[in-house]
């Protein structure tokens, strides 16, 4: 049995890791990866690296500036923090809402239609796999377009909340974007966490039914992925012959555990990522390259 989901590491600094010095990594090309996957069905685990070509920055890649992602404890325990968070989110989420799937997402949807891909487990909250036409998608860390009340549990759409926040903060988004900042300038993390200096006058909205605290339906650092969702993801991994990992360094256990399970089961594992990943020693083949270009190349060989 897999142990209960462990909390995600709380800060960027603590999420740093190194492969053991004696780790053996089987580096290969897209041809090598195709040889492993040919004639097999596979489940795909994706991360931020597949969405960078859609304009959503990967804040965990080696080149990214260090930043401290919000923790669940901060969000729940600090009203000032929540105000700041919602102000940034209110601007940033519209950027995510306007992004489009890229060739990598579309390739996985096509491979699903061809009966090769069983489904996608994604660490992204941007819904770009769904937009590309993938039908079996597990949004492991939640989705940006929904908001949940921590008190009564009601889920509302982010669009509906946006209307309420606009009414409570008339002209706020415009003032941010007019102040010399463009949407392209705003640092937008996968959780629509845009950096804006002036947020002290922002009015966040509480649940309109019970007055409880609203939170994006996204799994934050310090929070566990719901057990039922983890179990569905394990089942999806085990429903296929092999596992393909694309565009994630597997820094957090929430993704790494699926690679460990596949390795334990003896399922072939292909990892495609620019830079080292924590699962590299478990890969049958590791392709050190961008997710989008490699997925497209891979699909033509299957
Ligand atoms: Zn409520």
CSV table of C-alpha atoms and ligand atoms in Angstrom, one decimal:
chain,number,residue,atom,x,y,z
A,1,UNK,CA,0.0,0.0,0.0
A,2,UNK,CA,1.1,3.5,-0.8
A,3,UNK,CA,1.4,5.6,2.4
A,4,UNK,CA,-1.0,8.5,2.8
A,5,UNK,CA,-0.3,11.5,0.6
A,6,UNK,CA,2.6,13.5,2.1
A,7,UNK,CA,2.4,17.2,2.4
A,8,UNK,CA,4.0,19.1,-0.4
A,9,UNK,CA,7.2,20.9,0.6
A,10,UNK,CA,6.5,24.3,1.9
A,11,UNK,CA,9.0,26.6,0.2
A,12,UNK,CA,11.0,26.9,-2.9
A,13,UNK,CA,14.3,26.5,-1.1
A,14,UNK,CA,13.2,23.3,0.7
A,15,UNK,CA,12.1,21.8,-2.6
A,16,UNK,CA,15.7,21.7,-3.9
A,17,UNK,CA,17.1,18.2,-4.3
A,18,UNK,CA,20.0,16.5,-5.9
A,19,UNK,CA,20.3,13.1,-7.5
A,20,UNK,CA,22.6,10.8,-5.5
A,21,UNK,CA,26.2,10.9,-6.9
A,22,UNK,CA,26.1,7.3,-7.9
A,23,UNK,CA,22.7,7.6,-9.8
A,24,UNK,CA,22.7,5.9,-13.2
A,25,UNK,CA,20.6,7.7,-15.8
A,26,UNK,CA,19.9,6.1,-19.2
A,27,UNK,CA,20.0,9.1,-21.5
A,28,UNK,CA,18.5,8.6,-24.9
A,29,UNK,CA,17.0,10.2,-28.0
A,30,UNK,CA,13.5,10.5,-29.2
A,31,UNK,CA,14.1,7.4,-31.3
A,32,UNK,CA,15.2,5.5,-28.2
A,33,UNK,CA,12.0,6.7,-26.4
A,34,UNK,CA,9.9,5.5,-29.4
A,35,UNK,CA,11.5,2.1,-29.3
A,36,UNK,CA,10.4,1.8,-25.6
A,37,UNK,CA,6.8,2.9,-26.2
A,38,UNK,CA,6.2,1.3,-29.6
A,39,UNK,CA,3.4,-1.3,-29.5
A,40,UNK,CA,2.5,-0.3,-25.9
A,41,UNK,CA,-0.2,1.8,-24.3
A,42,UNK,CA,0.9,4.4,-21.9
A,43,UNK,CA,-0.4,6.9,-19.4
A,44,UNK,CA,1.2,10.4,-19.4
A,45,UNK,CA,2.2,12.5,-16.4
A,46,UNK,CA,2.7,16.2,-17.4
A,47,UNK,CA,3.9,19.3,-15.6
A,48,UNK,CA,4.6,22.9,-16.2
A,49,UNK,CA,7.1,22.2,-19.0
A,50,UNK,CA,4.3,21.3,-21.4
A,51,UNK,CA,2.5,24.6,-20.9
A,52,UNK,CA,5.5,26.9,-21.3
A,53,UNK,CA,5.0,26.9,-25.0
A,54,UNK,CA,1.5,28.2,-24.3
A,55,UNK,CA,3.0,31.2,-22.5
A,56,UNK,CA,2.6,30.0,-18.9
A,57,UNK,CA,6.0,30.3,-17.2
A,58,UNK,CA,7.5,27.3,-15.5
A,59,UNK,CA,8.5,28.8,-12.2
A,60,UNK,CA,10.3,25.6,-11.1
A,61,UNK,CA,12.8,25.3,-14.0
A,62,UNK,CA,16.5,25.9,-13.3
A,63,UNK,CA,16.4,29.3,-15.0
A,64,UNK,CA,13.4,30.6,-13.0
A,65,UNK,CA,14.0,33.2,-10.3
A,66,UNK,CA,13.6,31.8,-6.8
A,67,UNK,CA,10.2,32.6,-5.4
A,68,UNK,CA,8.2,31.4,-2.4
A,69,UNK,CA,4.9,29.8,-3.4
A,70,UNK,CA,2.0,30.5,-1.2
A,71,UNK,CA,1.3,27.8,1.4
A,72,UNK,CA,-2.1,26.6,2.5
A,73,UNK,CA,-1.3,27.6,6.0
A,74,UNK,CA,-0.6,31.2,5.0
A,75,UNK,CA,-3.8,31.4,2.9
A,76,UNK,CA,-6.0,30.1,5.7
A,77,UNK,CA,-4.4,31.8,8.6
A,78,UNK,CA,-3.8,35.4,7.3
A,79,UNK,CA,-6.6,37.6,6.0
A,80,UNK,CA,-4.0,40.2,4.7
A,81,UNK,CA,-2.3,37.5,2.8
A,82,UNK,CA,-5.5,36.4,1.3
A,83,UNK,CA,-6.3,40.0,0.2
A,84,UNK,CA,-2.9,40.2,-1.5
A,85,UNK,CA,-3.4,36.8,-3.1
A,86,UNK,CA,-6.8,37.5,-4.5
A,87,UNK,CA,-5.7,40.8,-5.9
A,88,UNK,CA,-2.9,39.2,-7.8
A,89,UNK,CA,-5.0,36.2,-8.8
A,90,UNK,CA,-7.8,38.5,-10.1
A,91,UNK,CA,-5.5,39.9,-12.7
A,92,UNK,CA,-3.4,36.8,-13.4
A,93,UNK,CA,-6.2,34.3,-13.9
A,94,UNK,CA,-7.4,36.2,-16.9
A,95,UNK,CA,-4.1,35.5,-18.6
A,96,UNK,CA,-4.4,31.8,-17.9
A,97,UNK,CA,-8.0,32.0,-19.2
A,98,UNK,CA,-6.7,33.4,-22.5
A,99,UNK,CA,-4.0,30.8,-23.2
A,100,UNK,CA,-4.3,28.1,-25.8
A,101,UNK,CA,-3.1,24.5,-26.0
A,102,UNK,CA,0.0,23.9,-28.0
A,103,UNK,CA,1.2,21.1,-30.3
A,104,UNK,CA,2.3,19.0,-27.2
A,105,UNK,CA,-1.2,19.0,-25.7
A,106,UNK,CA,-2.8,18.3,-29.1
A,107,UNK,CA,-0.4,15.4,-29.8
A,108,UNK,CA,-1.4,13.7,-26.5
A,109,UNK,CA,-5.1,14.2,-27.4
A,110,UNK,CA,-4.5,12.6,-30.8
A,111,UNK,CA,-2.6,9.7,-29.3
A,112,UNK,CA,-5.6,9.1,-27.0
A,113,UNK,CA,-7.9,9.0,-30.0
A,114,UNK,CA,-5.6,6.5,-31.6
A,115,UNK,CA,-5.9,4.3,-28.5
A,116,UNK,CA,-2.3,4.6,-27.5
A,117,UNK,CA,-2.6,7.0,-24.6
A,118,UNK,CA,-4.8,5.8,-21.8
A,119,UNK,CA,-5.1,9.2,-20.2
A,120,UNK,CA,-3.2,12.2,-18.8
A,121,UNK,CA,-2.4,13.0,-15.2
A,122,UNK,CA,-1.4,16.6,-15.0
A,123,UNK,CA,0.2,18.7,-12.3
A,124,UNK,CA,-1.0,21.8,-14.2
A,125,UNK,CA,-4.1,23.7,-13.3
A,126,UNK,CA,-4.5,25.4,-16.7
A,127,UNK,CA,-7.0,22.9,-18.3
A,128,UNK,CA,-5.0,23.0,-21.6
A,129,UNK,CA,-5.2,19.2,-22.0
A,130,UNK,CA,-9.0,19.4,-21.8
A,131,UNK,CA,-9.0,22.3,-24.2
A,132,UNK,CA,-6.8,20.3,-26.6
A,133,UNK,CA,-9.4,17.5,-26.7
A,134,UNK,CA,-8.0,14.9,-24.2
A,135,UNK,CA,-10.9,13.1,-22.6
A,136,UNK,CA,-9.3,11.2,-19.7
A,137,UNK,CA,-7.6,13.9,-17.7
A,138,UNK,CA,-6.9,13.9,-14.0
A,139,UNK,CA,-6.1,17.4,-12.8
A,140,UNK,CA,-4.0,16.3,-9.9
A,141,UNK,CA,-3.5,19.7,-8.4
A,142,UNK,CA,-6.9,21.1,-9.2
A,143,UNK,CA,-8.1,23.6,-11.8
A,144,UNK,CA,-7.9,27.4,-12.0
A,145,UNK,CA,-11.5,27.9,-13.1
A,146,UNK,CA,-13.1,26.8,-9.9
A,147,UNK,CA,-13.3,28.2,-6.4
A,148,UNK,CA,-14.3,26.4,-3.2
A,149,UNK,CA,-15.7,27.6,0.1
A,150,UNK,CA,-13.6,26.3,2.9
A,151,UNK,CA,-16.6,26.5,5.3
A,152,UNK,CA,-19.6,25.1,3.4
A,153,UNK,CA,-17.8,23.3,0.6
A,154,UNK,CA,-19.7,24.9,-2.2
A,155,UNK,CA,-17.8,25.1,-5.5
A,156,UNK,CA,-18.4,28.1,-7.8
A,157,UNK,CA,-16.9,29.1,-11.1
A,158,UNK,CA,-13.9,31.4,-11.3
A,159,UNK,CA,-15.9,33.4,-13.9
A,160,UNK,CA,-18.7,34.0,-11.4
A,161,UNK,CA,-16.2,35.1,-8.7
A,162,UNK,CA,-14.5,37.4,-11.2
A,163,UNK,CA,-17.9,39.2,-11.7
A,164,UNK,CA,-18.2,39.6,-7.9
A,165,UNK,CA,-14.6,40.9,-7.6
A,166,UNK,CA,-15.1,43.3,-10.4
A,167,UNK,CA,-18.2,44.7,-8.7
A,168,UNK,CA,-16.3,45.0,-5.3
A,169,UNK,CA,-13.2,46.5,-6.9
A,170,UNK,CA,-14.4,48.6,-9.9
A,171,UNK,CA,-11.5,49.5,-12.2
A,172,UNK,CA,-8.9,47.5,-10.3
A,173,UNK,CA,-7.8,45.3,-13.2
A,174,UNK,CA,-7.7,48.2,-15.6
A,175,UNK,CA,-5.7,50.3,-13.2
A,176,UNK,CA,-3.1,47.6,-12.9
A,177,UNK,CA,-2.9,47.1,-16.6
A,178,UNK,CA,-2.9,50.8,-17.3
A,179,UNK,CA,-0.1,51.5,-14.9
A,180,UNK,CA,2.6,50.6,-17.4
A,181,UNK,CA,2.1,46.9,-16.8
A,182,UNK,CA,0.8,44.7,-19.6
A,183,UNK,CA,-0.5,41.1,-19.2
A,184,UNK,CA,2.8,40.0,-20.8
A,185,UNK,CA,4.8,41.8,-18.0
A,186,UNK,CA,2.9,40.2,-15.2
A,187,UNK,CA,4.6,37.2,-13.7
A,188,UNK,CA,2.0,34.5,-14.0
A,189,UNK,CA,2.6,31.3,-12.2
A,190,UNK,CA,0.4,28.2,-13.0
A,191,UNK,CA,-1.9,29.3,-10.2
A,192,UNK,CA,-2.4,32.7,-11.8
A,193,UNK,CA,-0.3,34.3,-9.1
A,194,UNK,CA,0.6,37.7,-10.7
A,195,UNK,CA,2.9,40.1,-9.0
A,196,UNK,CA,1.3,43.4,-8.3
A,197,UNK,CA,2.6,46.0,-5.8
A,198,UNK,CA,-0.6,47.8,-4.7
A,199,UNK,CA,-3.1,45.5,-3.2
A,200,UNK,CA,-3.9,47.0,0.2
A,201,UNK,CA,-7.2,48.4,-0.9
A,202,UNK,CA,-8.4,45.3,-2.7
A,203,UNK,CA,-11.7,43.8,-1.4
A,204,UNK,CA,-11.7,40.0,-1.5
A,205,UNK,CA,-15.0,38.2,-1.7
A,206,UNK,CA,-16.3,35.8,0.9
A,207,UNK,CA,-18.7,32.9,0.2
A,208,UNK,CA,-22.1,34.5,-0.8
A,209,UNK,CA,-24.0,31.6,0.9
A,210,UNK,CA,-22.3,31.3,4.3
A,211,UNK,CA,-19.6,34.0,4.5
A,212,UNK,CA,-16.8,31.5,4.6
A,213,UNK,CA,-13.3,31.9,3.1
A,214,UNK,CA,-13.1,31.2,-0.6
A,215,UNK,CA,-10.0,29.4,-2.0
A,216,UNK,CA,-9.1,28.5,-5.6
A,217,UNK,CA,-9.8,24.8,-6.1
A,218,UNK,CA,-6.0,24.3,-6.4
A,219,UNK,CA,-3.8,22.1,-4.2
A,220,UNK,CA,-1.2,24.4,-2.6
A,221,UNK,CA,2.0,23.7,-0.9
A,222,UNK,CA,1.3,22.2,2.5
A,223,UNK,CA,-2.0,20.7,1.3
A,224,UNK,CA,-2.6,17.1,0.2
A,225,UNK,CA,-4.1,15.9,-3.0
A,226,UNK,CA,-7.5,14.4,-2.2
A,227,UNK,CA,-7.0,10.6,-1.7
A,228,UNK,CA,-9.8,9.7,-4.1
A,229,UNK,CA,-8.0,11.6,-6.9
A,230,UNK,CA,-4.6,10.0,-6.1
A,231,UNK,CA,-6.2,6.5,-6.2
A,232,UNK,CA,-7.8,7.3,-9.6
A,233,UNK,CA,-4.3,8.4,-10.9
A,234,UNK,CA,-2.7,5.2,-9.6
A,235,UNK,CA,-5.4,3.2,-11.4
A,236,UNK,CA,-4.7,5.1,-14.6
A,237,UNK,CA,-1.0,4.4,-14.4
A,238,UNK,CA,-1.7,0.7,-13.8
A,239,UNK,CA,-4.2,0.5,-16.7
A,240,UNK,CA,-1.4,1.1,-19.2
A,241,UNK,CA,1.7,-0.8,-20.3
A,242,UNK,CA,4.1,2.1,-19.7
A,243,UNK,CA,4.4,5.6,-18.3
A,244,UNK,CA,5.5,8.7,-20.1
A,245,UNK,CA,6.5,11.7,-18.1
A,246,UNK,CA,6.7,15.1,-19.9
A,247,UNK,CA,7.7,18.5,-18.7
A,248,UNK,CA,8.2,18.1,-15.0
A,249,UNK,CA,11.2,17.9,-12.7
A,250,UNK,CA,9.2,15.7,-10.4
A,251,UNK,CA,10.2,17.8,-7.5
A,252,UNK,CA,7.1,17.2,-5.4
A,253,UNK,CA,6.1,13.8,-4.2
A,254,UNK,CA,2.6,14.2,-5.6
A,255,UNK,CA,4.0,13.4,-9.1
A,256,UNK,CA,7.1,11.3,-8.2
A,257,UNK,CA,5.0,8.6,-6.5
A,258,UNK,CA,3.5,7.6,-9.8
A,259,UNK,CA,6.9,7.1,-11.3
A,260,UNK,CA,7.9,5.0,-8.3
A,261,UNK,CA,4.7,2.9,-8.6
A,262,UNK,CA,5.4,2.3,-12.3
A,263,UNK,CA,9.0,1.3,-11.6
A,264,UNK,CA,7.8,-1.0,-8.8
A,265,UNK,CA,5.4,-2.6,-11.2
A,266,UNK,CA,8.1,-3.1,-13.8
A,267,UNK,CA,6.4,-0.8,-16.3
A,268,UNK,CA,8.7,0.9,-18.8
A,269,UNK,CA,9.2,4.6,-18.0
A,270,UNK,CA,10.1,7.4,-20.5
A,271,UNK,CA,10.9,10.8,-19.0
A,272,UNK,CA,11.1,13.9,-21.3
A,273,UNK,CA,12.3,17.0,-19.6
A,274,UNK,CA,14.7,19.8,-20.1
A,275,UNK,CA,17.1,19.3,-17.2
A,276,UNK,CA,17.4,16.7,-14.4
A,277,UNK,CA,14.3,15.2,-12.8
A,278,UNK,CA,14.0,13.4,-9.5
A,279,UNK,CA,12.8,10.3,-11.3
A,280,UNK,CA,15.7,10.1,-13.8
A,281,UNK,CA,17.3,7.0,-12.1
A,282,UNK,CA,14.0,5.1,-12.6
A,283,UNK,CA,13.6,5.9,-16.3
A,284,UNK,CA,14.1,3.3,-19.0
A,285,UNK,CA,15.0,6.2,-21.2
A,286,UNK,CA,15.5,9.9,-20.3
A,287,UNK,CA,15.3,12.4,-23.1
A,288,UNK,CA,16.7,15.7,-22.1
A,289,UNK,CA,14.7,18.0,-24.4
A,290,UNK,CA,11.6,20.2,-24.5
A,291,UNK,CA,8.3,18.5,-23.9
A,292,UNK,CA,6.4,19.9,-26.9
A,293,UNK,CA,8.9,19.2,-29.6
A,294,UNK,CA,9.7,15.8,-28.3
A,295,UNK,CA,6.0,14.7,-28.0
A,296,UNK,CA,5.4,15.8,-31.6
A,297,UNK,CA,8.5,13.8,-32.8
A,298,UNK,CA,7.5,10.8,-30.7
A,299,UNK,CA,4.0,10.6,-32.1
A,300,UNK,CA,5.3,10.4,-35.7
A,301,UNK,CA,7.3,7.3,-34.6
A,302,UNK,CA,4.5,5.4,-32.9
B,1,LIG,ZN1,-19.8,28.9,2.0
